[in-house]
XYZ file of C-alpha atoms in Angstrom:
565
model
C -15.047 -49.605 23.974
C -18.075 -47.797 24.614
C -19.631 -45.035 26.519
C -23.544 -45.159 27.479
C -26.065 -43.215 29.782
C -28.868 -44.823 31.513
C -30.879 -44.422 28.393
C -31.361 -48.007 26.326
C -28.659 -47.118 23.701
C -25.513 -45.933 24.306
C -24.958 -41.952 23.917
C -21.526 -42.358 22.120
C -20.211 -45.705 20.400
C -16.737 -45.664 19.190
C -15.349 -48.145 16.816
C -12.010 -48.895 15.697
C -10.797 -50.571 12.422
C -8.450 -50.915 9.942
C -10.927 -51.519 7.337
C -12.556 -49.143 4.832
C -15.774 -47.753 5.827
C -19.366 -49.797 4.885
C -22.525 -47.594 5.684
C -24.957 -49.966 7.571
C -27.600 -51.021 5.301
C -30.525 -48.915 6.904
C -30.603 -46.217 8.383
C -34.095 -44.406 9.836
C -34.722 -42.130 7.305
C -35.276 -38.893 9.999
C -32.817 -40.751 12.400
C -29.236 -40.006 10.920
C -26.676 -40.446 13.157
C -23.572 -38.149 12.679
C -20.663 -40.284 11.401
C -16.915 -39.079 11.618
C -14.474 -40.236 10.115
C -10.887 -40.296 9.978
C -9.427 -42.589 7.099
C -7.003 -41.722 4.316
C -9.166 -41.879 1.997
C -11.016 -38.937 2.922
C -9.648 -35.405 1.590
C -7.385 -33.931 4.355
C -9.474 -30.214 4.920
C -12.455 -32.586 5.337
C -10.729 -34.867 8.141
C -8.850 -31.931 9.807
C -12.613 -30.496 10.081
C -14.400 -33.220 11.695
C -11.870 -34.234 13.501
C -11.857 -30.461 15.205
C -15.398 -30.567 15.565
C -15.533 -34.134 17.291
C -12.523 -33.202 19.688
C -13.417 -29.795 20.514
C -17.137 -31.829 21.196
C -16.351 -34.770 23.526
C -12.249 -34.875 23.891
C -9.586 -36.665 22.386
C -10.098 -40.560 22.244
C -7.244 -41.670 19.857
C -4.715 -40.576 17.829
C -6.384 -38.933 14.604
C -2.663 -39.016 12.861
C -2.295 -42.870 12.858
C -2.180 -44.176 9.524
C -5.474 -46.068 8.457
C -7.468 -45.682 11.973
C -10.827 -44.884 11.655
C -13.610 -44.112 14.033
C -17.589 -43.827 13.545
C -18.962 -42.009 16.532
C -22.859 -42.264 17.247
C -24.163 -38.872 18.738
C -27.539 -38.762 20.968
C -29.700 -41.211 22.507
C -32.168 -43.512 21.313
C -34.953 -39.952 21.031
C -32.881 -37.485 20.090
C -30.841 -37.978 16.972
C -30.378 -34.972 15.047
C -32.034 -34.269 11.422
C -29.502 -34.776 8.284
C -29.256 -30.911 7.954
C -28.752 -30.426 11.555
C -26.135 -33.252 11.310
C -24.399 -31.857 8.555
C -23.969 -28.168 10.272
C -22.273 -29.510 12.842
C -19.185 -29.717 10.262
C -17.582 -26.049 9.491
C -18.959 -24.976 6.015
C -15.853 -23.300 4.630
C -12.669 -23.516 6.839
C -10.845 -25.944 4.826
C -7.463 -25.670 5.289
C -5.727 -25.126 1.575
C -2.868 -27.081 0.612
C -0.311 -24.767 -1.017
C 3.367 -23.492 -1.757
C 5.141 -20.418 -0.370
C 6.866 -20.345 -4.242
C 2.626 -20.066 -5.131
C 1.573 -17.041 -2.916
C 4.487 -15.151 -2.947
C 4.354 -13.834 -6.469
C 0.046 -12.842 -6.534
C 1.333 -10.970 -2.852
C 4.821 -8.774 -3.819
C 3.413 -6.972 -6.770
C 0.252 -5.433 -4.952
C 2.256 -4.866 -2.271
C 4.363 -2.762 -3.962
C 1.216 -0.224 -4.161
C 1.657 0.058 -0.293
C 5.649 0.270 -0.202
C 5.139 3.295 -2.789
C 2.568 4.771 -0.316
C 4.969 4.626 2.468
C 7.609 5.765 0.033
C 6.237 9.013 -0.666
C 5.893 9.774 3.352
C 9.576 9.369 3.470
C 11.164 10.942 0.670
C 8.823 14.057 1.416
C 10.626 14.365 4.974
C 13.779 15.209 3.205
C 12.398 16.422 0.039
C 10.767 19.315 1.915
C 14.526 20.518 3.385
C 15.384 20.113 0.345
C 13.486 21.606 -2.104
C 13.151 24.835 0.400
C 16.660 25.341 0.160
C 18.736 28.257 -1.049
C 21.986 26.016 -1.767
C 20.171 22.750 -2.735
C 16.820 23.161 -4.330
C 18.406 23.922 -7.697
C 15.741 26.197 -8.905
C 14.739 29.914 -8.435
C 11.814 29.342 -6.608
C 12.820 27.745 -3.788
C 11.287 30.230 -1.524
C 7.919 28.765 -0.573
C 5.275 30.206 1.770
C 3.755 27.961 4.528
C 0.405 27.786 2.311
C 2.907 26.472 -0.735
C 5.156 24.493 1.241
C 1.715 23.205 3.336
C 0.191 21.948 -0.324
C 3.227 20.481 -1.258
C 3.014 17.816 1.987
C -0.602 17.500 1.704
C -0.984 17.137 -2.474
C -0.804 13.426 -1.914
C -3.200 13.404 0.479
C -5.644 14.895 -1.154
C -4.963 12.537 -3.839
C -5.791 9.910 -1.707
C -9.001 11.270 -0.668
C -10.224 12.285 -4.264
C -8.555 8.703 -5.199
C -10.672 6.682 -2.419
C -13.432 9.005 -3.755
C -13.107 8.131 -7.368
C -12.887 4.389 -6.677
C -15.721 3.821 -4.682
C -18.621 3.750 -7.655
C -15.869 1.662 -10.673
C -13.981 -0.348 -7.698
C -16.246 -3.624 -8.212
C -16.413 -2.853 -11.692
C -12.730 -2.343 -12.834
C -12.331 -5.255 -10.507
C -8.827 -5.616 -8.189
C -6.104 -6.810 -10.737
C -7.057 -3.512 -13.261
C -7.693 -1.356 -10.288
C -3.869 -2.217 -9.386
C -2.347 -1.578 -12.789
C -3.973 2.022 -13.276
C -2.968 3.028 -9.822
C 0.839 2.048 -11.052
C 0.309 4.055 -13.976
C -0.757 6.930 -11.648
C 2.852 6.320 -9.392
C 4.573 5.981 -12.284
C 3.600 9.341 -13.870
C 3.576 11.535 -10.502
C 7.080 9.993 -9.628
C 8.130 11.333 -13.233
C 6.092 14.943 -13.421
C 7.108 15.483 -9.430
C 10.883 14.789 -10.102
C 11.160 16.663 -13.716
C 8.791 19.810 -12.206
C 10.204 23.131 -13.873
C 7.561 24.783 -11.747
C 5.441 24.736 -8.422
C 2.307 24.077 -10.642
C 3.542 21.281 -11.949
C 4.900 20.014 -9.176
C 1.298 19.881 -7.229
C 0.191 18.132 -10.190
C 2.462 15.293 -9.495
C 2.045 14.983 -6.111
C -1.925 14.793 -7.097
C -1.832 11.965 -9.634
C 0.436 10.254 -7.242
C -1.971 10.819 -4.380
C -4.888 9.634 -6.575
C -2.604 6.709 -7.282
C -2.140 6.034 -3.261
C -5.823 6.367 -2.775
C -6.099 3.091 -5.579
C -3.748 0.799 -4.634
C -4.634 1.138 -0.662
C -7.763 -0.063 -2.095
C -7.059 -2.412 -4.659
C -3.764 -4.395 -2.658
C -5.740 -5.416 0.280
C -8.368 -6.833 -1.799
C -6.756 -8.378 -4.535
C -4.114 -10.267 -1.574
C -7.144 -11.366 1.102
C -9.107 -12.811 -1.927
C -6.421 -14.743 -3.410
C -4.375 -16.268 -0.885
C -5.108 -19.145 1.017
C -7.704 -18.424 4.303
C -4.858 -19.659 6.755
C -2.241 -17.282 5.793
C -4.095 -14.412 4.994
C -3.604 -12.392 8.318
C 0.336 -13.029 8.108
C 0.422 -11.405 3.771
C -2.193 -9.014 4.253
C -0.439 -7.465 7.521
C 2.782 -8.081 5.560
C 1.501 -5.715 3.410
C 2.054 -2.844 6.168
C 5.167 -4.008 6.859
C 5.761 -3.073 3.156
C 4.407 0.494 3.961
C 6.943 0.524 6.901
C 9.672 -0.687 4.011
C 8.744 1.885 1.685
C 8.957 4.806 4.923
C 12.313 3.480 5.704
C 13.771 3.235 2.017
C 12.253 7.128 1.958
C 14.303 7.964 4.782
C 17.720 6.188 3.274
C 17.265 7.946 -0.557
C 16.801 11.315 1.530
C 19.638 11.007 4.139
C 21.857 10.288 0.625
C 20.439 12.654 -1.348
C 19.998 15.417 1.574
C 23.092 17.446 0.254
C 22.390 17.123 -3.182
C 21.777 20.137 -5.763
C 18.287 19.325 -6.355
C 18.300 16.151 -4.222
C 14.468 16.336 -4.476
C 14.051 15.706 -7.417
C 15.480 12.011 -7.152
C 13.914 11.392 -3.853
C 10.485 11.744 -5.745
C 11.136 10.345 -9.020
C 13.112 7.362 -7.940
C 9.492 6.158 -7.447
C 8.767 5.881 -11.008
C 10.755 2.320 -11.514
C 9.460 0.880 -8.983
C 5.767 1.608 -9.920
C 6.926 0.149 -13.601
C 8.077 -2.970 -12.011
C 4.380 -3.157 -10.224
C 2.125 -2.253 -13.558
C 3.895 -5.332 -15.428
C 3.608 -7.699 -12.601
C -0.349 -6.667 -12.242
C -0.436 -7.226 -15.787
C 0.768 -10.555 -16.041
C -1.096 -11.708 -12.555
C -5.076 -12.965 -12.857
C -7.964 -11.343 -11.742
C -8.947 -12.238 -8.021
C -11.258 -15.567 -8.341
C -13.534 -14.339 -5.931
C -14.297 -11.541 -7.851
C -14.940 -13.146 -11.102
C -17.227 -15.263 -9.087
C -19.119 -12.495 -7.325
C -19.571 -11.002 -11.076
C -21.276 -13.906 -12.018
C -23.303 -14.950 -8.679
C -24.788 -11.389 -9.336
C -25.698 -11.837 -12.780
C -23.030 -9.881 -14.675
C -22.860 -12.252 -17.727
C -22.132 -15.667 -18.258
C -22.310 -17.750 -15.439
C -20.433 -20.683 -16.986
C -17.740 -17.978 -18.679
C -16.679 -16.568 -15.427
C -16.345 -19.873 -13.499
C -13.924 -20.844 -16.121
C -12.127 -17.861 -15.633
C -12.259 -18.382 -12.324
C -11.080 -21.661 -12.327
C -8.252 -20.631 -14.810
C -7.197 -17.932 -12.513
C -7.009 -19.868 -9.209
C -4.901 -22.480 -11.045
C -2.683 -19.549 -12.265
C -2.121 -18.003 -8.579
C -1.767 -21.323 -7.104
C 1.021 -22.667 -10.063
C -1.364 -25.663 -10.784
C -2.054 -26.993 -14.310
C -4.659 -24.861 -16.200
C -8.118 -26.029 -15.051
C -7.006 -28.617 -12.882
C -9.474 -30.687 -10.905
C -8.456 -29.328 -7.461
C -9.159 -25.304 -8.241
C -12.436 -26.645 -10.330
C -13.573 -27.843 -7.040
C -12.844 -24.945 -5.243
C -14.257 -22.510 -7.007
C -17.536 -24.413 -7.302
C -17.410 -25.011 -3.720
C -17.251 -21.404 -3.681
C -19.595 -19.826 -5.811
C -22.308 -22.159 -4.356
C -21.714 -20.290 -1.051
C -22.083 -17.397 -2.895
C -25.302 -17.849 -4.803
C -26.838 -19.262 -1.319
C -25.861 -15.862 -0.013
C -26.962 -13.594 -2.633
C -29.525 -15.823 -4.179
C -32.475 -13.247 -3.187
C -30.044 -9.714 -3.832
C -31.680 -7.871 -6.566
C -28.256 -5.620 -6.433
C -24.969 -5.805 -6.339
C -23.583 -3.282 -3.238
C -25.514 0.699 -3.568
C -24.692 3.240 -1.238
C -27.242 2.401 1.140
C -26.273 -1.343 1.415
C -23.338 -0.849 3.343
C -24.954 0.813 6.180
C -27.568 -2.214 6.388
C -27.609 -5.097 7.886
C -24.124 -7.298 7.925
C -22.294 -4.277 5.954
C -23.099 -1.796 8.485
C -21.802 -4.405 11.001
C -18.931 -4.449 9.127
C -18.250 -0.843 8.386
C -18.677 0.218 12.104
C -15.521 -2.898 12.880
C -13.544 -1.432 9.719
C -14.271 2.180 10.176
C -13.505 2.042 13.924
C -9.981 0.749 13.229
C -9.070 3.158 11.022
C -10.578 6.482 12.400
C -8.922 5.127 15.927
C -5.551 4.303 13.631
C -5.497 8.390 13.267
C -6.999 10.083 16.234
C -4.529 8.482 18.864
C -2.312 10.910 17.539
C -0.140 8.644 15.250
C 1.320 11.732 13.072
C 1.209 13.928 16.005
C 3.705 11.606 18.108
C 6.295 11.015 15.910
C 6.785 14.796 14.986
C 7.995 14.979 18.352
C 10.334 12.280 17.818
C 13.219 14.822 16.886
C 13.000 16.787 20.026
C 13.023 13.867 22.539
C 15.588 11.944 21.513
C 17.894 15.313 21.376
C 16.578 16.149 24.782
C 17.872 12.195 25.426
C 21.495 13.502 24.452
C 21.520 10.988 21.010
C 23.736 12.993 18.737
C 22.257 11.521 15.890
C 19.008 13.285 16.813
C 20.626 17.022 15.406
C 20.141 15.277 11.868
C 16.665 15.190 10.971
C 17.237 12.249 8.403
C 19.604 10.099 10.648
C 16.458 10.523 13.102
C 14.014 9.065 10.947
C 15.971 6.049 9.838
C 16.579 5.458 12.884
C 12.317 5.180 13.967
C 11.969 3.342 10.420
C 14.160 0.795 11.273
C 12.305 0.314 14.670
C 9.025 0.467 13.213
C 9.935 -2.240 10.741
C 11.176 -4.673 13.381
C 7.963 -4.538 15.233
C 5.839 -4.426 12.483
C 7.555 -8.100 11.699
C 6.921 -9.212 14.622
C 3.249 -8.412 13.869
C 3.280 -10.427 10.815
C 4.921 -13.407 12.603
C 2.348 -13.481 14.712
C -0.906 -12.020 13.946
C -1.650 -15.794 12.299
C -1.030 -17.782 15.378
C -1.772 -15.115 18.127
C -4.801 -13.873 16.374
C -6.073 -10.212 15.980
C -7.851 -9.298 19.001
C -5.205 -10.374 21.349
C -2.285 -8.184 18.941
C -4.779 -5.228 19.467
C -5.501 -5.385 22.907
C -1.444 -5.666 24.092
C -1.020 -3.031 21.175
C -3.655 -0.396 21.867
C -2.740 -1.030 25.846
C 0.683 -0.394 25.610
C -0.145 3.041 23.225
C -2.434 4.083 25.518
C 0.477 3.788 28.468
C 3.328 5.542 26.078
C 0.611 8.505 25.543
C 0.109 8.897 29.633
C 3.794 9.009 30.391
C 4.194 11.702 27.413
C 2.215 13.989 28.771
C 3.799 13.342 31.959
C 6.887 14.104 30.616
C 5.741 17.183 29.931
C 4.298 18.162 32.858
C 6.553 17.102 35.694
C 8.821 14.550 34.205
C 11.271 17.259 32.305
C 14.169 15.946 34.143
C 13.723 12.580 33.376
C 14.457 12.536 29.388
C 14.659 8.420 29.183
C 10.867 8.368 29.989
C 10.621 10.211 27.191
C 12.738 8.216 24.397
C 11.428 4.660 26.198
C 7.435 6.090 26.080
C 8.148 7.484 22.184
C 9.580 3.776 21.204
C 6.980 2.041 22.898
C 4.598 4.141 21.324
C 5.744 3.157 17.569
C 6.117 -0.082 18.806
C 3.124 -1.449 19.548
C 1.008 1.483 17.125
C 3.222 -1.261 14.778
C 1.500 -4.529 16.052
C -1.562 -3.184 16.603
C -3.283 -0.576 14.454
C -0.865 -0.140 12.051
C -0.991 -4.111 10.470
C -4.334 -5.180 12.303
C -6.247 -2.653 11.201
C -6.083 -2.353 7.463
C -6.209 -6.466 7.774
C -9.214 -6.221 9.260
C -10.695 -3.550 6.762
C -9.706 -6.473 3.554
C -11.633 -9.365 5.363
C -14.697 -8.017 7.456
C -16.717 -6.789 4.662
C -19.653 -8.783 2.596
C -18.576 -9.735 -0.789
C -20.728 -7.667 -2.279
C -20.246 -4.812 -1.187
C -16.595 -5.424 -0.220
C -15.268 -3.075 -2.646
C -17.061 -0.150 -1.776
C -17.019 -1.262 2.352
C -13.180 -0.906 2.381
C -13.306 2.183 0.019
C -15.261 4.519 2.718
C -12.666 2.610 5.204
C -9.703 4.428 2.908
C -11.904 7.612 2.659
C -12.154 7.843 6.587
C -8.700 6.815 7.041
C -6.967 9.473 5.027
C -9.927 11.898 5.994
C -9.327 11.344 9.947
C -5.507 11.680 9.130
C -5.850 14.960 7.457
C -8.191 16.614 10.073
C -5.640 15.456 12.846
C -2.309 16.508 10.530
C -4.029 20.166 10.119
C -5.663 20.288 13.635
C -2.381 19.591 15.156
C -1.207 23.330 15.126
C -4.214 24.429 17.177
C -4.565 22.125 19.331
C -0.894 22.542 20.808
C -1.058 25.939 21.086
C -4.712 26.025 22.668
C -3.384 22.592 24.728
C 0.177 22.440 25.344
C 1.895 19.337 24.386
C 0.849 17.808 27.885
C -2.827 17.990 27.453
C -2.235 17.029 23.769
C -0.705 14.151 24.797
C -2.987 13.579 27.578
C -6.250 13.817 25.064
C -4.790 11.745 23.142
C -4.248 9.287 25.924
C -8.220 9.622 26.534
C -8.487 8.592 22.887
C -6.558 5.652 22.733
C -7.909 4.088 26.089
C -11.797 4.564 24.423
C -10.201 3.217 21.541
C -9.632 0.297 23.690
C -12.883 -0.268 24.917
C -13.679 -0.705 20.825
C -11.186 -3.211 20.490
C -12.587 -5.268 23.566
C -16.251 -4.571 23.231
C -16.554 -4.529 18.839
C -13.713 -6.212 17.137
C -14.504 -9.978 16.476
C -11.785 -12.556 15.848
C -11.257 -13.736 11.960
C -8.410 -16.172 12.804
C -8.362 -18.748 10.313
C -12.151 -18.392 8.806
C -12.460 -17.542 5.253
C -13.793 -15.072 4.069
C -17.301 -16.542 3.423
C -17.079 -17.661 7.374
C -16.542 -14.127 8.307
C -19.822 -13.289 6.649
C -22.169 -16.230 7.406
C -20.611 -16.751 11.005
C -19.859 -13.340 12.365
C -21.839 -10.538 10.464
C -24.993 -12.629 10.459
């Protein structure tokens, strides 16, 4: 079977056989045709990969799946044969598809996640800690009687936490490397959960909520990293936005310890400290987990000590996370596969990720994709929306809406749903097409708020069907995409600091809009609020359409060589 152009040798020749393959016994030495294969013999991320490339290049001729076929396909006429290395690029560099177990990923994946479910944790228990704890009849102390300013601190310690934290991180992060970054931002939940539920005092109590903020700041740092570079490239997207829909876990189980403990004498104090096992179960899993591969690797690709030291780490700590024999032959070839992409890449870097290399060059590139997200994440008015949730669903007639607590399970539990359905997806839909339905449908919910508010009073279902559509798609959209996005778009080196100015201008954007909230509704109305906001989120999906690339299925070092460059 053959296919041929007017030229004196055919364009494509396709063979078929059952026998192994024989390489002819010359070949013109800057004449190589391109030969693909598919035989059994060949690795199966190697196959899958030219077989892509050869289909998605002239169509499907045959089955590749049939046992023991192989073809050898002749590309270009009888003058224009491509070079060897032009030959060879034609075959993706680093999308090879890794063969693993569920049983493998699962473990390196729950324990940093924990760092997010204790960030979303603290967001719910402070909902009902706050009732609480200002309380005549159930604070259980004698200073129950906070001002604004007090009360105001108290909501906002973590926060500022998180900023100092994202602060602190960003000149140790590639130092302290991911695993030990994890296990001293448990140590940080673990001893604001215990000073914020034992606090004889306000003092004290801001202390707490400090550490633990600091301890937030970490771990939204360290669990995005430490899960993107040790998982498998194909299911990264689906545990890395899992990872929010821990967050979204950790919010709800907030709002269920507060709803129980809500008429408790000094219910607040076990809304906060229950926190403290949990971040003990997360410092000994860190503990006994690796370090992240890629990181040992980067250490030594940028001269940090012993290159032959760290690749046996690295080697030791792949077969770890991937429950393979220690030093097996499959993770040895993986991680040299690996760190020769990364001395290519960084073979003429002098440094290893300052300040000013991550607005140059690929790292601006990817700070302006991560940074986006996140500032847009905020400024659509995520916190600003759901404090009206109370009010709208009571104006709906829902009876659970007079109880602030039975309110805010019920939005967890909504927010969790969708936020699945994110993580279902965002691996076979992609990211760009989750943001674009997500940011559309937020910027729609926003529009019919503030119509609500102007001339829709009467109509109170617009209202509760615009405030769960809202959380909704915020939940497969910005929420999941975004911080997935931040823990894959950045350079290796200077991935760790990259994503920690991504934190810093997450949790700064979210506490300019918490504390610019007051203002603006009194200087706006909640209409025009709305409506602004509305203005936001439809520029924010311009960005989306115009800036955000897609990273489905490329590995990390694709992201960098094949988008950022």
């Amino acid at each position: 079977m053959a296919f041929s152009t007017t030229s004196t040798r055919p364009l494509i020749n396709l063979k078929l056989s059952i026998t192994h393959y024989s390489p002819p016994l010359h070949q013109p030495k800057k004449k190589k045709p391109v030969i693909l294969f598919s035989n059994a013999h060949f690795t199966p991320p190697l196959r899958s990969a030219c077989n892509d490339c050869f289909r998605a290049k002239f169509g499907t001729f045959t089955n590749p799946s049939r046992p023991k076929l192989r073809f050898s396909v002749k590309v270009g006429s009888q003058n224009d044969y491509s070079s060897g290395d032009e030959a060879q690029s034609l075959i993706p560099e680093a999308t090879q598809q890794e063969n693993y177990s569920w049983v493998s990923v699962i473990i390196p994946f729950v324990f940093p996640a924990l760092g997010g479910l204790l960030f979303g944790y603290d967001i719910g228990a402070t909902s009902g800690a706050t009732i609480s704890l200002t309380s005549a009849e159930l604070s259980g102390t004698t200073w129950f009687n906070l001002t604004a300013v007090q009360l105001g601190l108290v909501v906002s310690g973590s926060l500022y936490g998180a900023l100092f934290g994202s602060l602190l991180v960003y000149p140790i992060s590639d130092f302290l490397g991911r695993r030990r970054e994890l296990i001293i931002a448990a140590v940080l939940y673990l001893l604001g959960g215990l000073i914020t539920g034992c606090a004889p005092g306000l003092g004290v109590l801001l202390v707490g909520r400090l550490l633990y903020g600091i301890g937030i700041g970490m771990a939204m740092h360290g669990a995005p990293l430490y899960i993107a570079e040790t998982c498998p490239s194909q299911i990264r997207g689906t545990l890395v936005s899992l990872k929010e829909l821990f967050i979204v876990l950790g919010i709800l189980l907030g709002y269920v310890v507060g709803s129980f403990q809500i008429n408790a004498i000094g219910g607040w104090r076990y809304m906060y400290g229950i926190s403290a096992p949990i971040a003990l179960l997360m410092g000994i899993g860190m503990w006994l987990l690796p370090p992240s591969p890629r990181w040992l690797l980067l250490r030594a690709a940028q001269g940090k000590g012993s290159v032959k030291e760290y690749k046996e780490k690295a080697i030791l700590a792949l077969s770890k996370l991937r429950g393979r024999p220690p030093g097996d032959k499959v993770s040895e070839k993986q991680i040299e596969e690996t760190f020769n992409s990364l001395k290519s890449t960084y073979a003429d870097q002098e440094s290893d990720g300052s300040l000013m290399e991550v607005f140059q060059g690929p790292s601006l590139k990817a700070f302006i994709i991560a940074g986006g997200l996140v500032l847009f994440q905020q400024i659509t008015g995520q916190p600003s929306v759901l404090y009206y949730a109370g009010p709208i669903l009571q104006s709906a007639g829902f009876s659970a809406a007079s109880d602030a607590t039975k309110v805010s399970v019920i939005i967890g539990l909504f927010k969790f749903v969708m936020t699945g359905i994110a993580v279902l997806k965002v691996d076979d839909l992609g990211r760009r097409p989750l943001l674009m339905i997500g940011v559309s449908g937020l910027t729609l919910s926003l529009f019919l708020l503030s119509a609500y508010y102007k001339f829709l009073g009467g109509f109170p279902l617009v209202a509760v069907a615009s405030l769960l559509l809202y959380v909704g798609c915020y939940q497969i959209s910005f929420g999941p995409i975004s911080w997935l996005m931040v823990s894959e778009i950045f350079p290796l080196s200077t991935r760790g600091k990259g994503i920690s100015l991504a934190v810093l201008t997450n949790f700064g954007s979210n506490a300019i809009v918490t504390f610019a909230f007051s203002p603006l509704k009194e200087a706006l109305g909640a209409d025009n609020l709305f409506l602004l906001f509305g203005a936001i989120a439809l520029l924010s999906l311009l960005f989306v359409v115009l800036i955000v690339p897609e990273t489905k299925g490329l590995s990390l070092e694709d992201i960098e060589s094949k988008i950022l460059k």
